Amino acid sequence: GPPHTKNWRPQLLVLLKLDEDLHVKYPR
């Protein structure tokens, strides 16, 4: 597949991890 997808997936995982951390630190 195109090489940019290999760079795209880890970034998405990092964003999900950061989002998870934000929800843990700042619950609604």
PDB file of N, CA and C in Angstrom, residues 1-8 10-12 14-21 23-28:
ATOM      1  N   GLY A   1       0.827  -1.209   0.000  1.00  0.00           N
ATOM      2  CA  GLY A   1       0.000   0.000   0.000  1.00  0.00           C
ATOM      3  C   GLY A   1       0.854   1.249   0.000  1.00  0.00           C
ATOM      4  N   PRO A   2       0.234   2.396  -0.095  1.00  0.00           N
ATOM      5  CA  PRO A   2       0.982   3.662  -0.078  1.00  0.00           C
ATOM      6  C   PRO A   2       1.704   3.834   1.250  1.00  0.00           C
ATOM      7  N   PRO A   3       2.918   4.413   1.230  1.00  0.00           N
ATOM      8  CA  PRO A   3       3.738   4.525   2.447  1.00  0.00           C
ATOM      9  C   PRO A   3       3.141   5.468   3.487  1.00  0.00           C
ATOM     10  N   HIS A   4       2.301   6.414   3.050  1.00  0.00           N
ATOM     11  CA  HIS A   4       1.798   7.391   4.023  1.00  0.00           C
ATOM     12  C   HIS A   4       0.852   6.732   5.032  1.00  0.00           C
ATOM     13  N   THR A   5       0.259   5.595   4.667  1.00  0.00           N
ATOM     14  CA  THR A   5      -0.650   4.931   5.613  1.00  0.00           C
ATOM     15  C   THR A   5       0.138   4.385   6.798  1.00  0.00           C
ATOM     16  N   LYS A   6       1.400   4.006   6.577  1.00  0.00           N
ATOM     17  CA  LYS A   6       2.209   3.468   7.672  1.00  0.00           C
ATOM     18  C   LYS A   6       2.525   4.570   8.684  1.00  0.00           C
ATOM     19  N   ASN A   7       2.635   5.798   8.216  1.00  0.00           N
ATOM     20  CA  ASN A   7       2.900   6.914   9.134  1.00  0.00           C
ATOM     21  C   ASN A   7       1.594   7.390   9.773  1.00  0.00           C
ATOM     22  N   TRP A   8       0.486   7.166   9.066  1.00  0.00           N
ATOM     23  CA  TRP A   8      -0.822   7.660   9.495  1.00  0.00           C
ATOM     24  C   TRP A   8      -1.356   6.863  10.682  1.00  0.00           C
ATOM     25  N   PRO A  10       0.181   5.019  13.253  1.00  0.00           N
ATOM     26  CA  PRO A  10       0.739   5.319  14.588  1.00  0.00           C
ATOM     27  C   PRO A  10       0.297   6.687  15.099  1.00  0.00           C
ATOM     28  N   GLN A  11       0.174   7.653  14.204  1.00  0.00           N
ATOM     29  CA  GLN A  11      -0.271   8.989  14.626  1.00  0.00           C
ATOM     30  C   GLN A  11      -1.685   8.905  15.177  1.00  0.00           C
ATOM     31  N   LEU A  12      -2.532   8.097  14.511  1.00  0.00           N
ATOM     32  CA  LEU A  12      -3.909   7.941  14.972  1.00  0.00           C
ATOM     33  C   LEU A  12      -3.929   7.291  16.352  1.00  0.00           C
ATOM     34  N   VAL A  14      -1.590   7.464  18.582  1.00  0.00           N
ATOM     35  CA  VAL A  14      -1.101   8.453  19.549  1.00  0.00           C
ATOM     36  C   VAL A  14      -2.220   9.430  19.897  1.00  0.00           C
ATOM     37  N   LEU A  15      -2.984   9.867  18.877  1.00  0.00           N
ATOM     38  CA  LEU A  15      -4.085  10.794  19.130  1.00  0.00           C
ATOM     39  C   LEU A  15      -5.132  10.142  20.027  1.00  0.00           C
ATOM     40  N   LEU A  16      -5.411   8.865  19.778  1.00  0.00           N
ATOM     41  CA  LEU A  16      -6.387   8.161  20.612  1.00  0.00           C
ATOM     42  C   LEU A  16      -5.877   8.061  22.042  1.00  0.00           C
ATOM     43  N   LYS A  17      -4.576   7.792  22.196  1.00  0.00           N
ATOM     44  CA  LYS A  17      -3.987   7.681  23.529  1.00  0.00           C
ATOM     45  C   LYS A  17      -4.069   9.023  24.257  1.00  0.00           C
ATOM     46  N   LEU A  18      -3.755  10.114  23.542  1.00  0.00           N
ATOM     47  CA  LEU A  18      -3.820  11.437  24.159  1.00  0.00           C
ATOM     48  C   LEU A  18      -5.255  11.757  24.555  1.00  0.00           C
ATOM     49  N   ASP A  19      -6.213  11.400  23.687  1.00  0.00           N
ATOM     50  CA  ASP A  19      -7.618  11.660  23.976  1.00  0.00           C
ATOM     51  C   ASP A  19      -8.041  10.881  25.222  1.00  0.00           C
ATOM     52  N   GLU A  20      -7.568   9.630  25.313  1.00  0.00           N
ATOM     53  CA  GLU A  20      -7.879   8.807  26.488  1.00  0.00           C
ATOM     54  C   GLU A  20      -7.336   9.465  27.744  1.00  0.00           C
ATOM     55  N   ASP A  21      -6.091   9.939  27.678  1.00  0.00           N
ATOM     56  CA  ASP A  21      -5.471  10.579  28.842  1.00  0.00           C
ATOM     57  C   ASP A  21      -6.248  11.829  29.247  1.00  0.00           C
ATOM     58  N   HIS A  23      -9.431  12.388  28.828  1.00  0.00           N
ATOM     59  CA  HIS A  23     -10.690  11.994  29.461  1.00  0.00           C
ATOM     60  C   HIS A  23     -10.443  11.518  30.890  1.00  0.00           C
ATOM     61  N   VAL A  24      -9.293  10.877  31.107  1.00  0.00           N
ATOM     62  CA  VAL A  24      -8.970  10.382  32.448  1.00  0.00           C
ATOM     63  C   VAL A  24      -8.645  11.555  33.375  1.00  0.00           C
ATOM     64  N   LYS A  25      -7.900  12.527  32.863  1.00  0.00           N
ATOM     65  CA  LYS A  25      -7.497  13.668  33.695  1.00  0.00           C
ATOM     66  C   LYS A  25      -8.655  14.640  33.899  1.00  0.00           C
ATOM     67  N   TYR A  26      -9.480  14.805  32.869  1.00  0.00           N
ATOM     68  CA  TYR A  26     -10.580  15.761  32.945  1.00  0.00           C
ATOM     69  C   TYR A  26     -11.906  15.068  32.625  1.00  0.00           C
ATOM     70  N   PRO A  27     -12.430  14.277  33.560  1.00  0.00           N
ATOM     71  CA  PRO A  27     -13.720  13.609  33.324  1.00  0.00           C
ATOM     72  C   PRO A  27     -14.846  14.625  33.278  1.00  0.00           C
ATOM     73  N   ARG A  28     -15.912  14.271  32.547  1.00  0.00           N
ATOM     74  CA  ARG A  28     -17.025  15.213  32.418  1.00  0.00           C
ATOM     75  C   ARG A  28     -17.811  15.301  33.724  1.00  0.00           C
TER      76      ARG A  28
END
